DNA sequence: GATGAATGAGTGTTCATTCAT
DNA sequence: GATGAATGAACACTCATTCAT
C-alpha cells in the first residue's frame, strides 16, 4: 500500500551534503543547486523533503547542535568525583581543538543565521542551556564543599561557557593552537581555584601544565 | 585635494549605507543594488569607487575594527595606576553592553567572512593584537608586583580576550544582560585576584558587585 | 458498479477541489499540487484519475457548463404562455446577479482557456447552442403572433444571448448591480417590445420597472 | 553627463514583444524568459525596465486599453448630426469584426487578470467610463428630441455597452461573423428605434441591412 | 487503489559586474 | 564624475508528470 518512505534516510543524506557544501563553500555558496549537484539529483528532489531552504537550514542546525551535545556528553561520564569531573569538563571545553567537533564554517554560519532567525536562535539557546545544565551539578557541589562565600553557581557556569565560546572564537582568529591551549589551561586552573576544588587546591598555580601534579 | 577628498567622502557615504543595510538586512540582504537603492544611485556608482564588492567589504571591515579600537582606547587613558587601569579595562571589556559599539549583525557578518577571506582575517588578527597590546602593559606590571609565580602575561591576556569574546557572543545567545553582566563581574574579580592586584585583594570575593567595598 | 462509482466519486471530489482552488487562486494558482494539498493527497493521486491536467480542466468545463444549463432550465418550466415564458427567461438572463451560478473567476478562466483549447471551445459552443435552443421556441411563437416583418428569430436569439453575456461581463467591470439590473430591465422591455409580445405591448415603455403595470 | 535614457523606447519594445507572445502563446506562455528570448536579450534586461512582471502586465493593459479608445474615437468625429453619429457608433461597436483592434487572446487575458488585480480592474473601469462618455452625448440628444418618456440615458448607454461586450464575446464562441453581424445590425436598429432617432424612424425595421435606405 | 519518490524543465527575480555615454 | 544600459549567471521555488512500490 504505497511506496516505502525513504524520507528519513533521504533527509539525512541531504543534510550530510548540505553540511559539506556549507563547510567548503560557505553561506553564499551553499545553494540548493550546489547541494543537488553533489548528490547528482535535481533541486526539486531537495524540495520534496524540505519545503523551503529555511527548513533545511533549521534541520541542519538542530542536527549539529544536538549532535554536539550528544557527542561531548559521554566524555566525562566515567568520572565520579565532582571535582575531577569538572576538571575533565573544563579540560575539554577550554581546549579549542577538542571543540572542533563542528566545522567552524558551519558552526559560525549557523550562529550568524541565529542573529536573524528566531528558530535557529532558540536552538542556540537550547545548546547553551544544555551545556549549563551539564556544568551546574559539579560546580554546585564544588562550591558547597569549599569555603568560598557569595559565589553564585549559575554565574560561574555562565562564565565558564563564555570562556569556552571565546576560546573557540579566538582560535579562529589567532590560528595558534598552543597559545590558546595555554590560555585554556590557565582558565581551567583559575576556575578550579576559584571553586577551591581539590585538584586546583595546590598552592602552585602554574597554569602551564595540564597535569601539574 | 578637492578631488581626492570628494572621493573619500563618497566612499565614506557608501560605507555608511553599507553598514546600515548590513545591520538591517544581514549578509544575504546586503547587495550592491540595495545599498545603491538607499543612496538613490545606480550600483555602478558604487562600482566606481569600489572596484568589486570584496573591496567594499574589506573597507568596511577596516573601518569598523579600527573604529572600535579608536573609540574604546581613550576610556581608561586618565587612569594612572596599572591595577586600577586594568580593573577599568576589564570592567569595560567584560561588560557585554559596553561592547555594543559595533552592531552585532555587522560584527558577526564580518567575522564570518573572515573565515573565508584572508584579508578580512588579517584585520581581525590585527584587532586581536591591538587589544592584546593594550592589555599587556598593565597585566605585566601587576604580575611583576605580585608574588604570583609562573603565570605568563601573554597567556593572561589571551584568556582575558577570550572571556571578552565569549561574553559578547553569549550575550547574543542568552539575551540576558544582567546575567552576563554578573558573569563579567565575576570574571573581572577572578582575573584581578589571579594577578593579586590591589583592588581584588580583598578577602571577600563576592563577585556580585561592581564595587564591593 | 462498486468500482466504477468509486472512481466517479473520487473524480467528483477532485473536481470540487479544483473548482474551489480556481475560484480562490485563479488560473495561475490552480496547480495540481495546490489541489492535492487541499485534499491531503499527492499530485499523483490526481494523475491517477485524470491523466493530464488538460483532462482535468476539460472535465471541469463540462461539469460547470452542463450544470449551468441544468440548473437554469427548470426556472421557467411552469410558465405556459410563450410571451410570459420569454419574459421570464429574459428576466433571468438579463439579471447579472441571477447569472452568478458559476463563480466568475472559474467561468472566465474556462472561457479564457477556450481561446486556446478546442475541446473547451466546443463546450462553450454547446452552451451557446443550448441557450439558443431554449430561447428559439418562445421567440418564434412571439414573432409569428406579431405583425413584425422581416425579423429573423435566430438573429433575435443571438442578440439576446449577446446582451446576456455582455451584462455579466460588465457586471464584473462595473461592480454596480443596480445599474446593470436597470440596463437588463431596459433590454428586456426593448426585446419584448421588438417582438410585440403581450406583456410589452403597453405604450409606456418606461423600462425602469420590473412590472410596470 | 550620464548615458542617454532609452527607457521609453525600450519599454515600448518590450511591451510590443509581450503583446506578441501573449497573443501567440497565451497567459501561461507569456513568461519573461520567452519575451526576452524573442528580443534576444536576457530576462534581467526586462527587469531593468519593469521591476516586476506585474508592472509589465499593468503597462500592457494601460497601453492596449487607452490605445483602443484612441484608435476608435476618431472614426465618427466627422459626423455632425447626433442621430447619424450614434448610428455610426453603433455600427462600429456592434460589429464584432471592427472591434478586433485588440487581439482576443490579449484582451481576454487582461480581462481575466482584472478579476484578481485591482489596478487592472480599474483600467477596465476606465475603459468602460470612456466608452460611456463617448456614447452619452448622442444618446441624450436623441432622447431629448424624441417623444420617448422615462428612458434614462445612462441606462441606455449601459445597455449599449453590454450589447457590444456580448457580441465580441460571442463572436469568440460562435466564430460565425455573418451571424453575429446580423445580430449586431438588429441590435443597432432596435436601439435607434428605442430612441426614435431619424435614421431608425422608417416603419420598415428589416434590421438586415446596414444601409436599408 | 493508492502512496510517495524522482524527474526535468520552468518560473520570476536578484546578483555583481561591465560597458557606453 | 556620474549615469544608466546591458550582461550572464545564479537564486529558491513550483510545475506537471512518470515511475516504482
Coordinates of C-alpha atoms in Angstrom, one line a residue, chain B residues 3 12 22 25 31 33 70 75 85 91 96 103 110 131 135 139 159 178 207:
Chain B
X3 CA 39.2 65.8 -6.0
X12 CA 32.5 57.1 3.3
X22 CA 24.2 45.0 6.7
X25 CA 19.2 43.0 6.4
X31 CA 23.6 43.6 -2.0
X33 CA 21.6 47.0 -5.5
X70 CA 39.9 54.1 18.4
X75 CA 38.2 55.3 28.1
X85 CA 43.6 50.8 34.8
X91 CA 35.1 46.4 33.6
X96 CA 28.7 43.0 27.0
X103 CA 26.2 46.3 15.5
X110 CA 32.4 40.4 9.1
X131 CA 43.6 44.6 22.2
X135 CA 46.2 44.8 27.9
X139 CA 49.0 42.9 33.2
X159 CA 42.5 34.5 28.4
X178 CA 22.1 41.2 33.9
X207 CA 31.9 38.9 42.7

